[in-house]
PDB file of C-alpha atoms and ligand atoms in Angstrom:
ATOM      1  CA  MET A   1     216.001 222.317  51.266  1.00  0.00           C
ATOM      2  CA  ARG A   2     213.373 220.255  53.010  1.00  0.00           C
ATOM      3  CA  THR A   3     209.793 220.374  51.792  1.00  0.00           C
ATOM      4  CA  LEU A   4     208.022 221.769  54.820  1.00  0.00           C
ATOM      5  CA  SER A   5     204.637 220.722  56.099  1.00  0.00           C
ATOM      6  CA  ALA A   6     202.614 221.942  59.074  1.00  0.00           C
ATOM      7  CA  ALA A   7     204.281 219.224  61.165  1.00  0.00           C
ATOM      8  CA  ASP A   8     207.606 221.045  60.722  1.00  0.00           C
ATOM      9  CA  LEU A   9     206.232 224.242  62.257  1.00  0.00           C
ATOM     10  CA  SER A  10     206.252 225.269  65.888  1.00  0.00           C
ATOM     11  CA  LEU A  11     203.900 227.815  67.405  1.00  0.00           C
ATOM     12  CA  ASN A  12     205.647 230.380  69.547  1.00  0.00           C
ATOM     13  CA  THR A  13     202.857 231.276  71.932  1.00  0.00           C
ATOM     14  CA  ALA A  14     203.554 235.006  71.499  1.00  0.00           C
ATOM     15  CA  THR A  15     201.942 234.663  68.072  1.00  0.00           C
ATOM     16  CA  VAL A  16     198.539 234.252  69.720  1.00  0.00           C
ATOM     17  CA  SER A  17     199.549 236.057  72.871  1.00  0.00           C
ATOM     18  CA  LYS A  18     196.272 237.933  73.314  1.00  0.00           C
ATOM     19  CA  GLN A  19     193.921 235.195  72.173  1.00  0.00           C
ATOM     20  CA  TRP A  20     194.885 231.913  73.824  1.00  0.00           C
ATOM     21  CA  ASP A  21     196.294 230.485  77.016  1.00  0.00           C
ATOM     22  CA  LEU A  22     198.790 227.630  76.818  1.00  0.00           C
ATOM     23  CA  ALA A  23     196.192 224.850  76.914  1.00  0.00           C
ATOM     24  CA  GLN A  24     194.373 226.479  73.991  1.00  0.00           C
ATOM     25  CA  CYS A  25     197.669 226.856  72.101  1.00  0.00           C
ATOM     26  CA  ILE A  26     198.400 223.154  72.563  1.00  0.00           C
ATOM     27  CA  GLU A  27     194.933 222.206  71.386  1.00  0.00           C
ATOM     28  CA  GLY A  28     195.243 224.591  68.425  1.00  0.00           C
ATOM     29  CA  CYS A  29     198.531 223.026  67.320  1.00  0.00           C
ATOM     30  CA  ALA A  30     197.044 219.537  67.476  1.00  0.00           C
ATOM     31  CA  CYS A  31     194.000 220.736  65.548  1.00  0.00           C
ATOM     32  CA  HIS A  32     196.016 222.367  62.748  1.00  0.00           C
ATOM     33  CA  GLY A  33     198.640 219.605  62.489  1.00  0.00           C
ATOM     34  CA  ILE A  34     201.413 221.881  63.779  1.00  0.00           C
ATOM     35  CA  GLY A  35     204.255 219.765  65.129  1.00  0.00           C
ATOM     36  CA  GLY A  36     205.554 221.799  68.033  1.00  0.00           C
ATOM     37  CA  ILE A  37     205.180 224.608  70.452  1.00  0.00           C
ATOM     38  CA  SER A  38     207.427 227.145  72.136  1.00  0.00           C
ATOM     39  CA  PRO A  39     205.809 228.552  75.254  1.00  0.00           C
ATOM     40  CA  TRP A  40     206.575 231.837  76.919  1.00  0.00           C
ATOM     41  CA  ARG A  41     207.184 231.497  80.619  1.00  0.00           C
ATOM     42  CA  ASP A  42     204.191 233.603  81.685  1.00  0.00           C
ATOM     43  CA  LYS A  43     201.802 231.298  79.858  1.00  0.00           C
ATOM     44  CA  LEU A  44     203.684 228.248  81.122  1.00  0.00           C
ATOM     45  CA  GLN A  45     203.509 229.383  84.721  1.00  0.00           C
ATOM     46  CA  ALA A  46     199.835 230.323  84.403  1.00  0.00           C
ATOM     47  CA  CYS A  47     199.125 226.783  83.175  1.00  0.00           C
ATOM     48  CA  GLY A  48     201.377 225.107  85.730  1.00  0.00           C
ATOM     49  CA  VAL A  49     204.597 223.479  84.585  1.00  0.00           C
ATOM     50  CA  ASP A  50     203.609 219.877  85.377  1.00  0.00           C
ATOM     51  CA  ARG A  51     200.190 220.215  83.800  1.00  0.00           C
ATOM     52  CA  ALA A  52     201.716 221.851  80.731  1.00  0.00           C
ATOM     53  CA  ALA A  53     204.283 219.078  80.381  1.00  0.00           C
ATOM     54  CA  LYS A  54     201.498 216.489  80.438  1.00  0.00           C
ATOM     55  CA  LEU A  55     199.287 218.386  77.969  1.00  0.00           C
ATOM     56  CA  ILE A  56     202.201 218.811  75.557  1.00  0.00           C
ATOM     57  CA  ARG A  57     203.160 215.146  75.860  1.00  0.00           C
ATOM     58  CA  ASP A  58     199.585 213.949  75.399  1.00  0.00           C
ATOM     59  CA  ALA A  59     199.215 216.104  72.279  1.00  0.00           C
ATOM     60  CA  GLY A  60     202.412 214.590  70.847  1.00  0.00           C
ATOM     61  CA  LEU A  61     204.046 217.987  70.351  1.00  0.00           C
ATOM     62  CA  ARG A  62     207.741 218.757  70.333  1.00  0.00           C
ATOM     63  CA  VAL A  63     208.942 221.803  72.231  1.00  0.00           C
ATOM     64  CA  SER A  64     211.255 223.872  70.055  1.00  0.00           C
ATOM     65  CA  GLY A  65     212.175 226.199  72.899  1.00  0.00           C
ATOM     66  CA  LEU A  66     211.179 227.970  76.070  1.00  0.00           C
ATOM     67  CA  CYS A  67     210.988 231.771  75.897  1.00  0.00           C
ATOM     68  CA  ARG A  68     212.769 233.175  77.663  1.00  0.00           C
ATOM     69  CA  GLY A  69     215.607 233.439  80.121  1.00  0.00           C
ATOM     70  CA  GLY A  70     218.170 236.201  80.325  1.00  0.00           C
ATOM     71  CA  TRP A  71     217.543 239.833  81.363  1.00  0.00           C
ATOM     72  CA  TYR A  72     220.853 239.654  83.217  1.00  0.00           C
ATOM     73  CA  THR A  73     221.195 243.426  83.357  1.00  0.00           C
ATOM     74  CA  ALA A  74     217.748 244.038  84.852  1.00  0.00           C
ATOM     75  CA  GLU A  75     219.077 244.929  88.295  1.00  0.00           C
ATOM     76  CA  GLY A  76     222.199 246.768  87.200  1.00  0.00           C
ATOM     77  CA  ALA A  77     224.502 243.966  88.292  1.00  0.00           C
ATOM     78  CA  LEU A  78     224.302 240.211  88.251  1.00  0.00           C
ATOM     79  CA  THR A  79     222.189 239.639  91.367  1.00  0.00           C
ATOM     80  CA  GLN A  80     221.248 236.366  93.032  1.00  0.00           C
ATOM     81  CA  ALA A  81     217.606 237.033  92.118  1.00  0.00           C
ATOM     82  CA  VAL A  82     218.498 237.174  88.423  1.00  0.00           C
ATOM     83  CA  ILE A  83     220.688 234.082  88.675  1.00  0.00           C
ATOM     84  CA  ASP A  84     217.924 232.198  90.495  1.00  0.00           C
ATOM     85  CA  ASP A  85     215.275 233.192  87.983  1.00  0.00           C
ATOM     86  CA  ASN A  86     217.438 231.820  85.196  1.00  0.00           C
ATOM     87  CA  ARG A  87     217.953 228.590  87.130  1.00  0.00           C
ATOM     88  CA  ARG A  88     214.175 228.277  87.351  1.00  0.00           C
ATOM     89  CA  ALA A  89     213.926 228.886  83.608  1.00  0.00           C
ATOM     90  CA  VAL A  90     216.372 226.026  83.020  1.00  0.00           C
ATOM     91  CA  ASP A  91     214.324 223.757  85.289  1.00  0.00           C
ATOM     92  CA  GLU A  92     211.117 224.690  83.481  1.00  0.00           C
ATOM     93  CA  ALA A  93     212.746 224.008  80.115  1.00  0.00           C
ATOM     94  CA  ALA A  94     213.866 220.592  81.341  1.00  0.00           C
ATOM     95  CA  ALA A  95     210.407 219.806  82.730  1.00  0.00           C
ATOM     96  CA  ILE A  96     208.667 220.391  79.399  1.00  0.00           C
ATOM     97  CA  GLY A  97     211.411 218.799  77.298  1.00  0.00           C
ATOM     98  CA  ALA A  98     212.331 222.033  75.545  1.00  0.00           C
ATOM     99  CA  GLU A  99     215.014 221.687  72.887  1.00  0.00           C
ATOM    100  CA  CYS A 100     216.575 224.925  74.146  1.00  0.00           C
ATOM    101  CA  LEU A 101     216.125 227.810  76.537  1.00  0.00           C
ATOM    102  CA  VAL A 102     216.024 231.033  74.515  1.00  0.00           C
ATOM    103  CA  MET A 103     217.921 233.922  76.047  1.00  0.00           C
ATOM    104  CA  VAL A 104     216.979 237.554  75.599  1.00  0.00           C
ATOM    105  CA  VAL A 105     220.007 238.791  77.442  1.00  0.00           C
ATOM    106  CA  GLY A 106     218.978 242.283  78.613  1.00  0.00           C
ATOM    107  CA  GLY A 107     219.878 245.810  77.555  1.00  0.00           C
ATOM    108  CA  LEU A 108     221.400 248.724  79.411  1.00  0.00           C
ATOM    109  CA  PRO A 109     220.796 248.893  83.151  1.00  0.00           C
ATOM    110  CA  GLU A 110     218.590 251.824  84.120  1.00  0.00           C
ATOM    111  CA  GLY A 111     220.543 255.079  83.990  1.00  0.00           C
ATOM    112  CA  SER A 112     223.594 253.465  82.406  1.00  0.00           C
ATOM    113  CA  LYS A 113     225.353 254.408  79.182  1.00  0.00           C
ATOM    114  CA  ASP A 114     227.940 251.662  79.516  1.00  0.00           C
ATOM    115  CA  ILE A 115     227.045 249.045  76.935  1.00  0.00           C
ATOM    116  CA  VAL A 116     230.466 247.403  77.268  1.00  0.00           C
ATOM    117  CA  ALA A 117     229.806 246.770  80.961  1.00  0.00           C
ATOM    118  CA  ALA A 118     226.307 245.514  80.144  1.00  0.00           C
ATOM    119  CA  ARG A 119     227.811 242.943  77.806  1.00  0.00           C
ATOM    120  CA  GLU A 120     230.189 241.764  80.533  1.00  0.00           C
ATOM    121  CA  ILE A 121     227.269 241.283  82.930  1.00  0.00           C
ATOM    122  CA  VAL A 122     225.516 239.268  80.239  1.00  0.00           C
ATOM    123  CA  THR A 123     228.494 237.006  79.599  1.00  0.00           C
ATOM    124  CA  GLU A 124     228.975 236.407  83.315  1.00  0.00           C
ATOM    125  CA  GLY A 125     225.264 235.675  83.698  1.00  0.00           C
ATOM    126  CA  LEU A 126     225.203 233.255  80.811  1.00  0.00           C
ATOM    127  CA  ALA A 127     228.203 231.423  82.288  1.00  0.00           C
ATOM    128  CA  SER A 128     226.383 230.981  85.588  1.00  0.00           C
ATOM    129  CA  THR A 129     223.211 229.714  83.886  1.00  0.00           C
ATOM    130  CA  LEU A 130     225.204 227.408  81.669  1.00  0.00           C
ATOM    131  CA  ASP A 131     226.650 225.464  84.600  1.00  0.00           C
ATOM    132  CA  HIS A 132     223.156 224.592  85.730  1.00  0.00           C
ATOM    133  CA  ALA A 133     221.872 224.040  82.188  1.00  0.00           C
ATOM    134  CA  ARG A 134     224.623 221.542  81.392  1.00  0.00           C
ATOM    135  CA  ALA A 135     223.770 219.570  84.518  1.00  0.00           C
ATOM    136  CA  ALA A 136     220.071 219.650  83.588  1.00  0.00           C
ATOM    137  CA  GLY A 137     220.720 218.687  79.962  1.00  0.00           C
ATOM    138  CA  VAL A 138     219.206 221.919  78.617  1.00  0.00           C
ATOM    139  CA  ARG A 139     220.778 223.766  75.687  1.00  0.00           C
ATOM    140  CA  VAL A 140     221.104 227.507  76.060  1.00  0.00           C
ATOM    141  CA  ALA A 141     220.377 229.628  72.974  1.00  0.00           C
ATOM    142  CA  ILE A 142     221.392 233.259  72.790  1.00  0.00           C
ATOM    143  CA  GLU A 143     218.979 235.168  70.572  1.00  0.00           C
ATOM    144  CA  PRO A 144     220.797 238.143  69.067  1.00  0.00           C
ATOM    145  CA  LEU A 145     218.217 240.914  68.716  1.00  0.00           C
ATOM    146  CA  HIS A 146     218.035 243.594  66.044  1.00  0.00           C
ATOM    147  CA  PRO A 147     220.187 246.609  67.059  1.00  0.00           C
ATOM    148  CA  MET A 148     217.103 248.771  67.642  1.00  0.00           C
ATOM    149  CA  TYR A 149     216.652 246.814  70.896  1.00  0.00           C
ATOM    150  CA  ALA A 150     220.207 247.299  72.199  1.00  0.00           C
ATOM    151  CA  ALA A 151     219.141 249.740  74.914  1.00  0.00           C
ATOM    152  CA  ASP A 152     216.016 248.120  76.241  1.00  0.00           C
ATOM    153  CA  ARG A 153     216.105 244.405  75.491  1.00  0.00           C
ATOM    154  CA  ALA A 154     219.388 242.895  74.417  1.00  0.00           C
ATOM    155  CA  CYS A 155     222.890 244.272  74.085  1.00  0.00           C
ATOM    156  CA  VAL A 156     223.862 241.264  71.970  1.00  0.00           C
ATOM    157  CA  ASN A 157     222.780 242.295  68.495  1.00  0.00           C
ATOM    158  CA  MET A 158     224.855 240.449  65.966  1.00  0.00           C
ATOM    159  CA  THR A 159     225.197 236.756  65.375  1.00  0.00           C
ATOM    160  CA  ALA A 160     228.985 237.207  65.362  1.00  0.00           C
ATOM    161  CA  GLN A 161     228.819 238.752  68.820  1.00  0.00           C
ATOM    162  CA  ALA A 162     226.636 235.905  70.137  1.00  0.00           C
ATOM    163  CA  LEU A 163     229.036 233.337  68.694  1.00  0.00           C
ATOM    164  CA  ASP A 164     231.999 235.121  70.288  1.00  0.00           C
ATOM    165  CA  ILE A 165     230.274 234.578  73.640  1.00  0.00           C
ATOM    166  CA  CYS A 166     229.602 230.941  72.753  1.00  0.00           C
ATOM    167  CA  ASP A 167     233.288 230.518  71.869  1.00  0.00           C
ATOM    168  CA  ARG A 168     234.229 231.872  75.293  1.00  0.00           C
ATOM    169  CA  LEU A 169     231.762 229.724  77.221  1.00  0.00           C
ATOM    170  CA  GLY A 170     232.151 226.382  75.473  1.00  0.00           C
ATOM    171  CA  ASP A 171     229.753 223.460  75.176  1.00  0.00           C
ATOM    172  CA  GLY A 172     226.005 223.646  75.606  1.00  0.00           C
ATOM    173  CA  ILE A 173     225.439 227.141  74.306  1.00  0.00           C
ATOM    174  CA  GLY A 174     224.479 228.280  70.821  1.00  0.00           C
ATOM    175  CA  VAL A 175     222.158 230.675  69.064  1.00  0.00           C
ATOM    176  CA  ALA A 176     218.486 231.094  68.289  1.00  0.00           C
ATOM    177  CA  LEU A 177     218.375 232.656  64.835  1.00  0.00           C
ATOM    178  CA  ASP A 178     215.304 234.767  64.187  1.00  0.00           C
ATOM    179  CA  VAL A 179     214.984 236.166  60.670  1.00  0.00           C
ATOM    180  CA  TYR A 180     213.450 239.340  62.109  1.00  0.00           C
ATOM    181  CA  HIS A 181     216.681 240.080  63.929  1.00  0.00           C
ATOM    182  CA  ILE A 182     219.290 238.814  61.467  1.00  0.00           C
ATOM    183  CA  TRP A 183     217.970 239.562  57.983  1.00  0.00           C
ATOM    184  CA  TRP A 184     219.816 242.900  57.642  1.00  0.00           C
ATOM    185  CA  ASP A 185     223.248 241.554  58.641  1.00  0.00           C
ATOM    186  CA  PRO A 186     225.715 241.553  55.696  1.00  0.00           C
ATOM    187  CA  ASP A 187     227.869 239.016  57.529  1.00  0.00           C
ATOM    188  CA  ILE A 188     225.092 236.546  58.271  1.00  0.00           C
ATOM    189  CA  ALA A 189     226.002 233.853  55.738  1.00  0.00           C
ATOM    190  CA  ALA A 190     229.511 233.528  57.158  1.00  0.00           C
ATOM    191  CA  GLN A 191     228.182 233.549  60.709  1.00  0.00           C
ATOM    192  CA  ILE A 192     225.646 230.803  60.020  1.00  0.00           C
ATOM    193  CA  ARG A 193     228.484 228.696  58.608  1.00  0.00           C
ATOM    194  CA  ARG A 194     230.544 229.530  61.686  1.00  0.00           C
ATOM    195  CA  ALA A 195     227.682 228.507  63.994  1.00  0.00           C
ATOM    196  CA  GLY A 196     227.271 225.125  62.332  1.00  0.00           C
ATOM    197  CA  LYS A 197     224.626 222.537  63.148  1.00  0.00           C
ATOM    198  CA  ASP A 198     225.699 222.074  66.755  1.00  0.00           C
ATOM    199  CA  ARG A 199     225.165 225.721  67.641  1.00  0.00           C
ATOM    200  CA  ILE A 200     221.984 226.516  65.700  1.00  0.00           C
ATOM    201  CA  HIS A 201     219.526 225.645  68.446  1.00  0.00           C
ATOM    202  CA  ALA A 202     216.440 227.343  67.014  1.00  0.00           C
ATOM    203  CA  PHE A 203     215.177 229.032  63.854  1.00  0.00           C
ATOM    204  CA  HIS A 204     212.423 231.642  64.211  1.00  0.00           C
ATOM    205  CA  VAL A 205     210.395 233.173  61.399  1.00  0.00           C
ATOM    206  CA  CYS A 206     208.006 236.058  60.805  1.00  0.00           C
ATOM    207  CA  ASP A 207     208.366 239.006  58.423  1.00  0.00           C
ATOM    208  CA  TRP A 208     209.591 242.619  58.441  1.00  0.00           C
ATOM    209  CA  MET A 209     206.884 245.059  57.410  1.00  0.00           C
ATOM    210  CA  ASN A 210     207.991 247.987  55.300  1.00  0.00           C
ATOM    211  CA  PRO A 211     207.285 250.522  56.636  1.00  0.00           C
ATOM    212  CA  THR A 212     207.214 249.199  60.197  1.00  0.00           C
ATOM    213  CA  GLN A 213     204.616 250.965  62.367  1.00  0.00           C
ATOM    214  CA  ASP A 214     205.897 249.834  65.749  1.00  0.00           C
ATOM    215  CA  MET A 215     209.407 248.777  66.782  1.00  0.00           C
ATOM    216  CA  LEU A 216     208.129 245.841  68.811  1.00  0.00           C
ATOM    217  CA  LEU A 217     204.607 244.904  67.849  1.00  0.00           C
ATOM    218  CA  ASP A 218     204.391 245.097  64.067  1.00  0.00           C
ATOM    219  CA  ARG A 219     205.805 241.837  62.804  1.00  0.00           C
ATOM    220  CA  GLY A 220     204.211 240.321  59.742  1.00  0.00           C
ATOM    221  CA  MET A 221     203.175 236.819  58.765  1.00  0.00           C
ATOM    222  CA  MET A 222     205.724 235.117  56.529  1.00  0.00           C
ATOM    223  CA  GLY A 223     205.322 236.502  53.022  1.00  0.00           C
ATOM    224  CA  GLU A 224     203.803 239.818  54.094  1.00  0.00           C
ATOM    225  CA  GLY A 225     207.063 241.706  54.337  1.00  0.00           C
ATOM    226  CA  VAL A 226     210.528 242.118  52.859  1.00  0.00           C
ATOM    227  CA  ILE A 227     212.579 239.244  54.318  1.00  0.00           C
ATOM    228  CA  ASP A 228     213.712 236.565  51.872  1.00  0.00           C
ATOM    229  CA  ILE A 229     212.911 233.865  54.429  1.00  0.00           C
ATOM    230  CA  PRO A 230     213.735 230.848  52.197  1.00  0.00           C
ATOM    231  CA  SER A 231     217.268 232.182  51.738  1.00  0.00           C
ATOM    232  CA  PHE A 232     217.816 231.966  55.505  1.00  0.00           C
ATOM    233  CA  ARG A 233     216.225 228.543  55.789  1.00  0.00           C
ATOM    234  CA  ARG A 234     218.476 227.380  52.986  1.00  0.00           C
ATOM    235  CA  MET A 235     221.526 228.606  54.915  1.00  0.00           C
ATOM    236  CA  VAL A 236     220.625 226.962  58.232  1.00  0.00           C
ATOM    237  CA  GLU A 237     219.615 223.722  56.541  1.00  0.00           C
ATOM    238  CA  ALA A 238     222.875 223.697  54.586  1.00  0.00           C
ATOM    239  CA  GLU A 239     224.540 223.413  58.006  1.00  0.00           C
ATOM    240  CA  GLY A 240     222.306 220.465  58.870  1.00  0.00           C
ATOM    241  CA  PHE A 241     219.641 222.214  60.907  1.00  0.00           C
ATOM    242  CA  ASP A 242     216.595 219.941  60.852  1.00  0.00           C
ATOM    243  CA  GLY A 243     214.600 221.297  63.771  1.00  0.00           C
ATOM    244  CA  LEU A 244     211.181 222.861  63.819  1.00  0.00           C
ATOM    245  CA  VAL A 245     210.609 226.226  62.169  1.00  0.00           C
ATOM    246  CA  GLU A 246     209.214 228.402  64.930  1.00  0.00           C
ATOM    247  CA  VAL A 247     206.676 231.089  64.049  1.00  0.00           C
ATOM    248  CA  GLU A 248     206.952 234.094  66.357  1.00  0.00           C
ATOM    249  CA  ILE A 249     204.798 237.113  65.500  1.00  0.00           C
ATOM    250  CA  PHE A 250     204.108 240.127  67.709  1.00  0.00           C
ATOM    251  CA  SER A 251     201.338 242.033  65.970  1.00  0.00           C
ATOM    252  CA  SER A 252     199.127 244.307  68.037  1.00  0.00           C
ATOM    253  CA  ARG A 253     197.319 245.833  65.060  1.00  0.00           C
ATOM    254  CA  ASN A 254     196.697 242.738  63.010  1.00  0.00           C
ATOM    255  CA  TRP A 255     197.375 239.139  64.025  1.00  0.00           C
ATOM    256  CA  TRP A 256     196.614 239.612  67.714  1.00  0.00           C
ATOM    257  CA  THR A 257     193.179 240.944  66.795  1.00  0.00           C
ATOM    258  CA  ARG A 258     192.157 237.827  64.861  1.00  0.00           C
ATOM    259  CA  PRO A 259     190.778 234.514  66.158  1.00  0.00           C
ATOM    260  CA  GLY A 260     193.562 232.082  67.094  1.00  0.00           C
ATOM    261  CA  ASP A 261     192.345 229.488  64.610  1.00  0.00           C
ATOM    262  CA  GLU A 262     192.610 232.028  61.806  1.00  0.00           C
ATOM    263  CA  VAL A 263     196.204 232.820  62.791  1.00  0.00           C
ATOM    264  CA  LEU A 264     197.235 229.157  62.847  1.00  0.00           C
ATOM    265  CA  ALA A 265     195.532 228.540  59.515  1.00  0.00           C
ATOM    266  CA  ALA A 266     197.446 231.532  58.102  1.00  0.00           C
ATOM    267  CA  MET A 267     200.727 230.080  59.445  1.00  0.00           C
ATOM    268  CA  VAL A 268     200.111 226.847  57.598  1.00  0.00           C
ATOM    269  CA  ALA A 269     199.002 228.716  54.465  1.00  0.00           C
ATOM    270  CA  ALA A 270     202.271 230.676  54.599  1.00  0.00           C
ATOM    271  CA  LEU A 271     204.447 227.536  54.284  1.00  0.00           C
ATOM    272  CA  PRO A 272     205.413 228.378  50.667  1.00  0.00           C
ATOM    273  CA  ALA A 273     206.879 231.691  51.886  1.00  0.00           C
ATOM    274  CA  ILE A 274     209.247 229.991  54.375  1.00  0.00           C
TER     275      ILE A 274
HETATM  276 ZN1  LIG B 301     212.666 234.949  68.147  1.00  0.00          ZN
END
């Protein structure tokens, strides 16, 4: 395994979602020696895509991803509005030099109980985005989410399922592996081998608090919870993954209540737990 330093980390802007805008996140990364950033689209759009691209470039940061495209099931069927929004996400990812566009694919349409149909909408949507992404030189990364989000956020919940979609769609699409979503999966080692270097587009870390107080907003800093994070890093690096390790923490009770500088310092201090 690599010996990690702060320069190998990327700040997912959700980690300081309540404290900082994108310009402050960029400045914070530079200040703490963090090597990259992964903006959410709301912060990117609030900053302005061109201005953000320049700020990121000037700070010398890499962009480990753009969060997020997807939500293909939001309107019950694959509508032009959803397709267009994903095209814009691809264009934004290209403009800031993002190493991938992370896809949270969407859950059940409102009023639906048909998860099989939802998954078909998602696959069709990803195929349409992928055409544009290939032309723009942007890699698409499906992020399988923990099964507790199958109804409301993503009906792709296992790495195997995400890779089945990748197999169907071909080049330019892979996975974003987030330890929060994959740590429980008894098949994960085989699936990481199956993904291989070319399809591991991103690696996200945080920790699983036990007990968890909130299904969405109670992620821990690395080392605070029960995930053996180094075991997952070992697996992705055994496949040749050498990208940034992206820190993505939603924490309404704890980390979002602290000054941004304290959070970034804690990220760097948590390196031994990654
Ligand atoms: Zn993630």
